[in-house]
GROMACS .gro file of N, CA, C and O in nm:
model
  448
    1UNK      N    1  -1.339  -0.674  -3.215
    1UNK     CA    2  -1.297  -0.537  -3.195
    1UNK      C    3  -1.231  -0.526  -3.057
    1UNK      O    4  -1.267  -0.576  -2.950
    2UNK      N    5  -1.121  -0.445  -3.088
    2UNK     CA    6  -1.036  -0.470  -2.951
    2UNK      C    7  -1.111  -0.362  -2.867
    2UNK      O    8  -1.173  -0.278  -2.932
    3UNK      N    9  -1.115  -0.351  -2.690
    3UNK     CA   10  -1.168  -0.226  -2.694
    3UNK      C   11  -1.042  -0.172  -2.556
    3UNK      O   12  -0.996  -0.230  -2.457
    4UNK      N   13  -1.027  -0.068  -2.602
    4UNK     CA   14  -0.941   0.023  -2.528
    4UNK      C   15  -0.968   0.118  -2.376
    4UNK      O   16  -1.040   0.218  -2.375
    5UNK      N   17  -0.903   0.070  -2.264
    5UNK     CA   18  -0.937   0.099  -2.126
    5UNK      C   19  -0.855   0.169  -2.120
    5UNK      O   20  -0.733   0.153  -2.131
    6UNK      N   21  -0.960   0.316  -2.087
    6UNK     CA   22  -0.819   0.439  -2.047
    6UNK      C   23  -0.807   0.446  -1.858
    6UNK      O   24  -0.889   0.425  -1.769
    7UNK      N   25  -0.697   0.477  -1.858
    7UNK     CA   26  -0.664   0.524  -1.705
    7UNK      C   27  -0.767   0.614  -1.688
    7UNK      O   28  -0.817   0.706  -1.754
    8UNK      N   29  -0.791   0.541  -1.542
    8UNK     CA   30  -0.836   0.658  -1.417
    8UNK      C   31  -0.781   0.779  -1.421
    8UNK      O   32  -0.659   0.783  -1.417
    9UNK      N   33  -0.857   0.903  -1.430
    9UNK     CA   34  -0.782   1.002  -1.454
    9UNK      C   35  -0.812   1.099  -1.294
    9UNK      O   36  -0.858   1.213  -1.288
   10UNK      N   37  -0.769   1.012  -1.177
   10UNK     CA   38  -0.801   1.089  -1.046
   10UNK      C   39  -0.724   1.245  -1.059
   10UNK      O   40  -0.774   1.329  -0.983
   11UNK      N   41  -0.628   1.287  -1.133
   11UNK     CA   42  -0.611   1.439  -1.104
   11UNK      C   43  -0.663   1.516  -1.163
   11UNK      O   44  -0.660   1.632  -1.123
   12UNK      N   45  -0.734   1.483  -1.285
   12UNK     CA   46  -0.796   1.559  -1.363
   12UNK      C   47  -0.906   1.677  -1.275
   12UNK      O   48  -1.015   1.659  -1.221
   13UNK      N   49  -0.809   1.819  -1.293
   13UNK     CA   50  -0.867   1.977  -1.262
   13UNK      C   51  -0.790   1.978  -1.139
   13UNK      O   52  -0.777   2.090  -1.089
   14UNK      N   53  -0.742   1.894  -1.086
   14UNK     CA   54  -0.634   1.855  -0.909
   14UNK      C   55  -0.472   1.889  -0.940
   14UNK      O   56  -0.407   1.941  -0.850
   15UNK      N   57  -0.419   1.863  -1.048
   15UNK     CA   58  -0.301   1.900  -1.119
   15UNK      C   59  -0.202   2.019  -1.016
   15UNK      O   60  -0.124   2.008  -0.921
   16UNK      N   61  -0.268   2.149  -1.109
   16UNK     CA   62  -0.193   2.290  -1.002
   16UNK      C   63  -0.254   2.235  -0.900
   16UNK      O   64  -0.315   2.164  -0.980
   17UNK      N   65  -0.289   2.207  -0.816
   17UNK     CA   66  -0.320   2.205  -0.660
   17UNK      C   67  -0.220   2.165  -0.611
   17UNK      O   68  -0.152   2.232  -0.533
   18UNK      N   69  -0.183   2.010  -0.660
   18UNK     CA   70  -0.114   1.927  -0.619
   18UNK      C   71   0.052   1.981  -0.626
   18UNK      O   72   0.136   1.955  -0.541
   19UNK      N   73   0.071   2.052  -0.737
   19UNK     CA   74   0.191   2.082  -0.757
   19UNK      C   75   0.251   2.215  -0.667
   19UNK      O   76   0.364   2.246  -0.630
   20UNK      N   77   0.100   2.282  -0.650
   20UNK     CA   78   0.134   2.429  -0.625
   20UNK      C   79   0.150   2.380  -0.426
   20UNK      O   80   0.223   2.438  -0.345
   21UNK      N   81   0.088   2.301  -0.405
   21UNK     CA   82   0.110   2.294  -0.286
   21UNK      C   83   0.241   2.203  -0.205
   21UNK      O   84   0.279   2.209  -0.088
   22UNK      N   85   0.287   2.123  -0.315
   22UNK     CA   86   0.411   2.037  -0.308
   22UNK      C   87   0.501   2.165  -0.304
   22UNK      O   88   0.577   2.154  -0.208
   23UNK      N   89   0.519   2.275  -0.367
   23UNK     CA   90   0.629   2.371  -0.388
   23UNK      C   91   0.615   2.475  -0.247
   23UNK      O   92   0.710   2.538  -0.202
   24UNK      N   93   0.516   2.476  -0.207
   24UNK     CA   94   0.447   2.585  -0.117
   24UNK      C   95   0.543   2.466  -0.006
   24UNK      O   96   0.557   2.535   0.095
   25UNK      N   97   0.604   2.344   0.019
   25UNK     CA   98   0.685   2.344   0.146
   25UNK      C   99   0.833   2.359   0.100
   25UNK      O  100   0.934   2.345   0.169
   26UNK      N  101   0.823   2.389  -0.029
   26UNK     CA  102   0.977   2.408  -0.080
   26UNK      C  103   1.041   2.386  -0.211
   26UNK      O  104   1.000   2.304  -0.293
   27UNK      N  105   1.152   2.471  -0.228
   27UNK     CA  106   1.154   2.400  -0.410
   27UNK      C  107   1.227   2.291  -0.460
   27UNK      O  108   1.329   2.241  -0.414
   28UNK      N  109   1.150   2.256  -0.578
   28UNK     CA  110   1.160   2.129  -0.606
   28UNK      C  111   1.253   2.106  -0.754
   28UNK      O  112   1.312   2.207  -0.792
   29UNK      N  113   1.266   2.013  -0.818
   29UNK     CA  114   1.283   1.957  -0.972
   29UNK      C  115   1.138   1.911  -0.954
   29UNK      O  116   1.067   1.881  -0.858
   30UNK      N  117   1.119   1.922  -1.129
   30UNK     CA  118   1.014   1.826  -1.190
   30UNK      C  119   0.984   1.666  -1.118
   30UNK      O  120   0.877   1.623  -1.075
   31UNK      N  121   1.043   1.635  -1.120
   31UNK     CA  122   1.075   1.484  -1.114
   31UNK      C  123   1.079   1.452  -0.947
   31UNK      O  124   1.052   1.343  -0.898
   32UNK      N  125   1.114   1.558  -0.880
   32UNK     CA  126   1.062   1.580  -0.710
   32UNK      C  127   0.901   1.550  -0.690
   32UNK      O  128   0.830   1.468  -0.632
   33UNK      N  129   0.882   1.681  -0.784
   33UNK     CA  130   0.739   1.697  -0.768
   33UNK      C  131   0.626   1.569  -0.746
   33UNK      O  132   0.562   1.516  -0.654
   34UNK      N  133   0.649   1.553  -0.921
   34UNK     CA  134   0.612   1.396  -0.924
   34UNK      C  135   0.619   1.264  -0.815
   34UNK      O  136   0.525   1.205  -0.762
   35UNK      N  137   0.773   1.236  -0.799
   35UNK     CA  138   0.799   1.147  -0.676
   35UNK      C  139   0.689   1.184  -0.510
   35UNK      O  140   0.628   1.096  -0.448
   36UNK      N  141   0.692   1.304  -0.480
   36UNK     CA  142   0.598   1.349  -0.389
   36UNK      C  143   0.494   1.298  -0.339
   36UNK      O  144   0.439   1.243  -0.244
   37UNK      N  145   0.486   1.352  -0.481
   37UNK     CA  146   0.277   1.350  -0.468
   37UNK      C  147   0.244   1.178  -0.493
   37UNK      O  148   0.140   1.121  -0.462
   38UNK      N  149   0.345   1.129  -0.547
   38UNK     CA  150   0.296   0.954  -0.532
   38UNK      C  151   0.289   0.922  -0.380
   38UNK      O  152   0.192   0.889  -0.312
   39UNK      N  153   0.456   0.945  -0.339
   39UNK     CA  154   0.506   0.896  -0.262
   39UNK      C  155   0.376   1.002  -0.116
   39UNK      O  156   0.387   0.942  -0.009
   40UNK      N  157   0.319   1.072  -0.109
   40UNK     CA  158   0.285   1.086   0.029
   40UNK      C  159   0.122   1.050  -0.028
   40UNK      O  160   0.036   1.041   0.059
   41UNK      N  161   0.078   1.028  -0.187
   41UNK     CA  162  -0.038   0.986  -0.148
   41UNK      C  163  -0.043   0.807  -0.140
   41UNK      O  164  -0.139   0.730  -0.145
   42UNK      N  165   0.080   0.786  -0.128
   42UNK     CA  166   0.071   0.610  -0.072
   42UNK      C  167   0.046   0.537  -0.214
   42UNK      O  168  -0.005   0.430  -0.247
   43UNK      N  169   0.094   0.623  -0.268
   43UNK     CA  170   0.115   0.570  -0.478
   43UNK      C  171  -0.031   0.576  -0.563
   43UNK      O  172  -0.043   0.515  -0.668
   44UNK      N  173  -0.107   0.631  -0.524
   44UNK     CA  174  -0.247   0.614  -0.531
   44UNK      C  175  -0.271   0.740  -0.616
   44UNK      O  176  -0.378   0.737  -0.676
   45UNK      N  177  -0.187   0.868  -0.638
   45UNK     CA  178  -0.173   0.969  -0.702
   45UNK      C  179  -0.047   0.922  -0.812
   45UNK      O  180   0.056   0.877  -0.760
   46UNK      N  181  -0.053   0.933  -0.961
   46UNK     CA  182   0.037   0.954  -1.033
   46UNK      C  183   0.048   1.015  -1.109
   46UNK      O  184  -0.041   1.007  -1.193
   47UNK      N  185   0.187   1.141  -1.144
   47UNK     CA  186   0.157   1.230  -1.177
   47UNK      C  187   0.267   1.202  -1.319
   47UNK      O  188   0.389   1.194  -1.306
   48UNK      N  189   0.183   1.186  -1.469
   48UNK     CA  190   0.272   1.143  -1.581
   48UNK      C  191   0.358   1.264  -1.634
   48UNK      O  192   0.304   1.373  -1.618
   49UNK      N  193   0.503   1.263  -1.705
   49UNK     CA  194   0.542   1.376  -1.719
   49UNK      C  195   0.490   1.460  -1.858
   49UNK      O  196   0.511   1.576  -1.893
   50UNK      N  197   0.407   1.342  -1.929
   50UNK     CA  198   0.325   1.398  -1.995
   50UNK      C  199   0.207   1.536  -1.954
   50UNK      O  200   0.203   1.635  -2.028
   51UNK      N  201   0.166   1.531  -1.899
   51UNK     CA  202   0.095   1.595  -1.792
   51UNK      C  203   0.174   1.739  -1.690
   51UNK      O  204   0.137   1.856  -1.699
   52UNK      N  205   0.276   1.693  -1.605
   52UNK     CA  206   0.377   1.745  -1.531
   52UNK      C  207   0.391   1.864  -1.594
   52UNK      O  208   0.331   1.970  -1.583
   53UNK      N  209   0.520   1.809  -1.692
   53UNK     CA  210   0.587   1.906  -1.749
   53UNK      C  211   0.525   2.070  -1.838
   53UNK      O  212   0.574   2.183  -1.847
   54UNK      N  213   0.383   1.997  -1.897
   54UNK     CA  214   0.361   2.131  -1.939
   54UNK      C  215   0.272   2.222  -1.876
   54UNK      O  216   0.255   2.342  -1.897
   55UNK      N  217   0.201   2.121  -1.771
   55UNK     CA  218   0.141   2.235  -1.696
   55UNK      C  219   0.281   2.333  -1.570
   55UNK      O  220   0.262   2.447  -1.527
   56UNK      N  221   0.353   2.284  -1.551
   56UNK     CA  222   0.483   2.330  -1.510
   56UNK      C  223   0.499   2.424  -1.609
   56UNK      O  224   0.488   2.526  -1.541
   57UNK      N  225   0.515   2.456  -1.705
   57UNK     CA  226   0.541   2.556  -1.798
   57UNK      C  227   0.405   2.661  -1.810
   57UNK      O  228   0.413   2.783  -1.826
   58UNK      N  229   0.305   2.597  -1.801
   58UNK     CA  230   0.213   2.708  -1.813
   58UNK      C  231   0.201   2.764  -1.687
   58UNK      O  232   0.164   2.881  -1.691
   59UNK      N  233   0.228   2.704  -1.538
   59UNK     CA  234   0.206   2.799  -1.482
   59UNK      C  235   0.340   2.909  -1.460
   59UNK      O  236   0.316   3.023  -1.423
   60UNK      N  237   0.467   2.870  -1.484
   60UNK     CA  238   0.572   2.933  -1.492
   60UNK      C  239   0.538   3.073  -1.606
   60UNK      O  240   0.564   3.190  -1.578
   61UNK      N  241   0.498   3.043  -1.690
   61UNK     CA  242   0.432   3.106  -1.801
   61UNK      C  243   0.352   3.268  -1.698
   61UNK      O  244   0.387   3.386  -1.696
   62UNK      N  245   0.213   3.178  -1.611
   62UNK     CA  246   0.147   3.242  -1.527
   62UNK      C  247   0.208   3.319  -1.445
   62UNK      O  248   0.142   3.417  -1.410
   63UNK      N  249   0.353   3.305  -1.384
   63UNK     CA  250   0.374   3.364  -1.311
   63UNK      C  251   0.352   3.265  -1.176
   63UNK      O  252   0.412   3.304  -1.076
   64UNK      N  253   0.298   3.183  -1.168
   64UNK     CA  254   0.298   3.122  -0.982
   64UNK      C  255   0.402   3.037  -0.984
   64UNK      O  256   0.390   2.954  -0.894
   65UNK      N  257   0.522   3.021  -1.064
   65UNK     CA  258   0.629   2.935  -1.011
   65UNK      C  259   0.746   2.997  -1.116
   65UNK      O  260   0.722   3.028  -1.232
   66UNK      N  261   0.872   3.008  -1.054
   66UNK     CA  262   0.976   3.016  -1.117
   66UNK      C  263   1.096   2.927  -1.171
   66UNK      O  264   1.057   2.811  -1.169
   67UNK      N  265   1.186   2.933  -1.204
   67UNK     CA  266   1.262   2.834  -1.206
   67UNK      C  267   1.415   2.846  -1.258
   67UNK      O  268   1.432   2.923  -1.352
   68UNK      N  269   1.537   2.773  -1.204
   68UNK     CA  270   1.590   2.805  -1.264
   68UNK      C  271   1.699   2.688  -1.233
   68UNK      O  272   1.687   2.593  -1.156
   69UNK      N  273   1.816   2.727  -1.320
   69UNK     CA  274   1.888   2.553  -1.354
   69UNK      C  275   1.985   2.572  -1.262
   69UNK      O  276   2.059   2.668  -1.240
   70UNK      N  277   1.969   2.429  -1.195
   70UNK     CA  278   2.111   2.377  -1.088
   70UNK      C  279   2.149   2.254  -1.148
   70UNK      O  280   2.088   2.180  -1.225
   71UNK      N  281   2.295   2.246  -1.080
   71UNK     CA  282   2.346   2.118  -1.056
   71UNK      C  283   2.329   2.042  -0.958
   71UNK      O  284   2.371   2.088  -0.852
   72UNK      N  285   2.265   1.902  -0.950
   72UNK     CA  286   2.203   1.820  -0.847
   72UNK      C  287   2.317   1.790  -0.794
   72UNK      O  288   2.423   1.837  -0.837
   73UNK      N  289   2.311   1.706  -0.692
   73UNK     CA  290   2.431   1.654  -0.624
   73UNK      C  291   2.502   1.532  -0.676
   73UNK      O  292   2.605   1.492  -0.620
   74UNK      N  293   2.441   1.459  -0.803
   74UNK     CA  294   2.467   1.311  -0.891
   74UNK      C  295   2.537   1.406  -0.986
   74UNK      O  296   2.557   1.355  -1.096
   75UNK      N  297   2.584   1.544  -0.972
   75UNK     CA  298   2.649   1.598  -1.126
   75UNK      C  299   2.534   1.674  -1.233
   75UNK      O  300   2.567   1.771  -1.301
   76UNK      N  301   2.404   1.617  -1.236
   76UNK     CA  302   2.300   1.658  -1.333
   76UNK      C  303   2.268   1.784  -1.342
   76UNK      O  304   2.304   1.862  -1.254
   77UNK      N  305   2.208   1.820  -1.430
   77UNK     CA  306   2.163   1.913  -1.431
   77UNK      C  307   2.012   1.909  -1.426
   77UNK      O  308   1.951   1.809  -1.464
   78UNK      N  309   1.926   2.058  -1.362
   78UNK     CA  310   1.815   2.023  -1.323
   78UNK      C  311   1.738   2.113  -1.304
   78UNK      O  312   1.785   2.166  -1.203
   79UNK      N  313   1.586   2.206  -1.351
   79UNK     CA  314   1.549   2.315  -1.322
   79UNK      C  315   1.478   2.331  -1.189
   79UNK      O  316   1.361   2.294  -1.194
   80UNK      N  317   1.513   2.369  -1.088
   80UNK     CA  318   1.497   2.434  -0.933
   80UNK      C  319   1.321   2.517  -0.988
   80UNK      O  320   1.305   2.614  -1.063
   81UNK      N  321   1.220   2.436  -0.920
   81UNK     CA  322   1.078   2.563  -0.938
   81UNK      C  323   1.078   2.570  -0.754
   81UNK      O  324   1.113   2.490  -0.667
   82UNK      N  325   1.020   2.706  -0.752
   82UNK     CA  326   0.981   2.766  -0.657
   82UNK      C  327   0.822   2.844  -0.674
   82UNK      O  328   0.777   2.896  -0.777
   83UNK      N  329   0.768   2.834  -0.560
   83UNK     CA  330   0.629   2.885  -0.592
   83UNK      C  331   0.653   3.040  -0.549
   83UNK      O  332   0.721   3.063  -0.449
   84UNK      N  333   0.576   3.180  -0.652
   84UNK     CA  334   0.578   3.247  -0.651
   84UNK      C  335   0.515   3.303  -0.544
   84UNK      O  336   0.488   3.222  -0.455
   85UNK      N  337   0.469   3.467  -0.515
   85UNK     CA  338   0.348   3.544  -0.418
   85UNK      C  339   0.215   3.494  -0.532
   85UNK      O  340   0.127   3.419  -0.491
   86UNK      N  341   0.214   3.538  -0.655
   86UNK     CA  342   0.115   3.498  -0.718
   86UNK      C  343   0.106   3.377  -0.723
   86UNK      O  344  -0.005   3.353  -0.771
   87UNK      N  345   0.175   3.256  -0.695
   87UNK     CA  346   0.149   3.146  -0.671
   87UNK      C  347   0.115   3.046  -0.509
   87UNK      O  348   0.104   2.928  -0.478
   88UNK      N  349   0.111   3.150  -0.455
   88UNK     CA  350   0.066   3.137  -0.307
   88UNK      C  351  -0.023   3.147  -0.323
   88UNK      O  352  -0.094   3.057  -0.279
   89UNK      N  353  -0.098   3.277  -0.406
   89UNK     CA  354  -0.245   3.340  -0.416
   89UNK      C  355  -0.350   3.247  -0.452
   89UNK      O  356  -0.463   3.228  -0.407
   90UNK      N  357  -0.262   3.179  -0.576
   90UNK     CA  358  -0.296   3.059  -0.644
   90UNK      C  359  -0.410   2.980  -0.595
   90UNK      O  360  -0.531   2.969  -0.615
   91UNK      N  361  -0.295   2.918  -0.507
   91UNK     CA  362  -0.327   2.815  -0.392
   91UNK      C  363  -0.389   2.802  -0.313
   91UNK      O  364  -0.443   2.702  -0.266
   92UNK      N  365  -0.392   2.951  -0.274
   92UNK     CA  366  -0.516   2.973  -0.112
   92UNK      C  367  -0.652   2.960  -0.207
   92UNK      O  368  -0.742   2.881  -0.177
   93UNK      N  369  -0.657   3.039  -0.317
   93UNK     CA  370  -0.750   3.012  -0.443
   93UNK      C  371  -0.803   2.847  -0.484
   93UNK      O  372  -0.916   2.809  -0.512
   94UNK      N  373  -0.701   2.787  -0.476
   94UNK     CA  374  -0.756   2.578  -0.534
   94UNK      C  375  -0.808   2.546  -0.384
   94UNK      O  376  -0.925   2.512  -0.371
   95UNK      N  377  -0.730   2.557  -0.277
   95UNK     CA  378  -0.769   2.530  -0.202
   95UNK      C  379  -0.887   2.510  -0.104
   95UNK      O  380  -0.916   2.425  -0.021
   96UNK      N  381  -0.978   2.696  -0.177
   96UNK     CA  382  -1.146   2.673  -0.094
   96UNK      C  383  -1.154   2.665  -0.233
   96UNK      O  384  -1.145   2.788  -0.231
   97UNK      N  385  -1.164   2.632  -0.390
   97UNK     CA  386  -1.227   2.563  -0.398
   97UNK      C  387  -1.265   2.444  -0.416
   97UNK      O  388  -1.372   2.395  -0.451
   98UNK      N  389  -1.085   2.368  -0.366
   98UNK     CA  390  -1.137   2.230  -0.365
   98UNK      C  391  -1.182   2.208  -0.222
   98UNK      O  392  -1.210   2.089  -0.203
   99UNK      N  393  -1.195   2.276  -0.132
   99UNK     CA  394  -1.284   2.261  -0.002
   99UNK      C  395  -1.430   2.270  -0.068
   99UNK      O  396  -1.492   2.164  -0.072
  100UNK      N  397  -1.492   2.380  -0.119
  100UNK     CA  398  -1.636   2.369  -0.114
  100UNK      C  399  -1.653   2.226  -0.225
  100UNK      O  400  -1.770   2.191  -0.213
  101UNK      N  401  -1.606   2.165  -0.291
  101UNK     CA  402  -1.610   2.054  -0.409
  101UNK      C  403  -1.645   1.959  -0.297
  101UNK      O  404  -1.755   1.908  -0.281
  102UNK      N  405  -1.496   1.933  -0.194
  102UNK     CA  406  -1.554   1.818  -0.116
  102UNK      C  407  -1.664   1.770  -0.052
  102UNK      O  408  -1.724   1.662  -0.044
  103UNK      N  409  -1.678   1.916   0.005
  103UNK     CA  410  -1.813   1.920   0.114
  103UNK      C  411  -1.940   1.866   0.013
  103UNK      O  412  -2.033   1.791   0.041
  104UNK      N  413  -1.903   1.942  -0.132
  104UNK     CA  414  -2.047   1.936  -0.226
  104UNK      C  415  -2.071   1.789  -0.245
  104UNK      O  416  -2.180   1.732  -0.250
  105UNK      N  417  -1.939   1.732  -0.257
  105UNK     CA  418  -1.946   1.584  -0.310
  105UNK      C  419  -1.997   1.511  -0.162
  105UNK      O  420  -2.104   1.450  -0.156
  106UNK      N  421  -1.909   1.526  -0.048
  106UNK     CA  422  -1.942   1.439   0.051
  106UNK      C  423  -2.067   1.468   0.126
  106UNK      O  424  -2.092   1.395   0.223
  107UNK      N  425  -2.174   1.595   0.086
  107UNK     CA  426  -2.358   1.585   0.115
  107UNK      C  427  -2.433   1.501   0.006
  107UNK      O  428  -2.551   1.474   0.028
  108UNK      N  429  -2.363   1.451  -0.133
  108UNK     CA  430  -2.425   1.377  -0.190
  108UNK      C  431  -2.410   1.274  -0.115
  108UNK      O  432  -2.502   1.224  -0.052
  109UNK      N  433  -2.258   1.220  -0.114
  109UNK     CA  434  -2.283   1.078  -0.072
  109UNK      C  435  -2.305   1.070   0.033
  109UNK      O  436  -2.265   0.964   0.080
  110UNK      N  437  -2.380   1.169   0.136
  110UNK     CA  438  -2.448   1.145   0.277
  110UNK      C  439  -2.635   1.123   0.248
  110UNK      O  440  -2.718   1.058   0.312
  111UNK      N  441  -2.647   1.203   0.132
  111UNK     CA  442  -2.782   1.197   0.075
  111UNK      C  443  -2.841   1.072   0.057
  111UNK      O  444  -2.944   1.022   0.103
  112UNK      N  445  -2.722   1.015  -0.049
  112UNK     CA  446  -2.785   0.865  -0.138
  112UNK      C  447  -2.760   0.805  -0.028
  112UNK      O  448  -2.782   0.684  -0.017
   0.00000   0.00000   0.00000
């Protein structure tokens, strides 16, 4: 029996954080986004466009990001997101609570 090893799933519930705060220094393409969050977590974050793309739509959906189509500078075409006021709100929102998560996690592993 063959047995099947799934990926590490390090963003799993980290997703909008990651995205909402990549946009919060400016707007991006999809495919920015992604490149980003690899590229400043030292490749150790990867963000699939499986994944990407539709939470990109649901929060556009939500209201914390907008978007709309440009032409890149290669000729392409490309949808421009920007993070909304409700997507600022968002953010200050993931943000304490991925602060109190850390702290919660890093008194365990001061415990054990």
């Amino acid at each position: 029996m063959l047995r099947r090893h799934r990926k590490p799933d390090a963003l799993r519930g980290t997703l909008d954080l990651l995205v909402l705060q990549t946009l919060s220094r400016g707007p991006h393409h999809g495919y920015g986004i992604a490149a980003d969050i690899q590229s400043i977590s030292d490749d150790i974050l990867r963000v699939e466009e499986g994944s990407l793309y539709p939470a990109l739509h649901r929060m556009e959906h939500l209201g914390w990001i907008t978007a709309e189509w440009h032409t890149t500078a290669n000729n392409r075409r490309a949808r421009l997101l920007q993070l909304t006021r409700a997507g600022q709100k968002r953010l200050d929102e993931e943000r304490v609570r991925w602060d109190r998560l850390t702290k919660g996690v890093g008194r365990v592993l001061r415990f054990a």
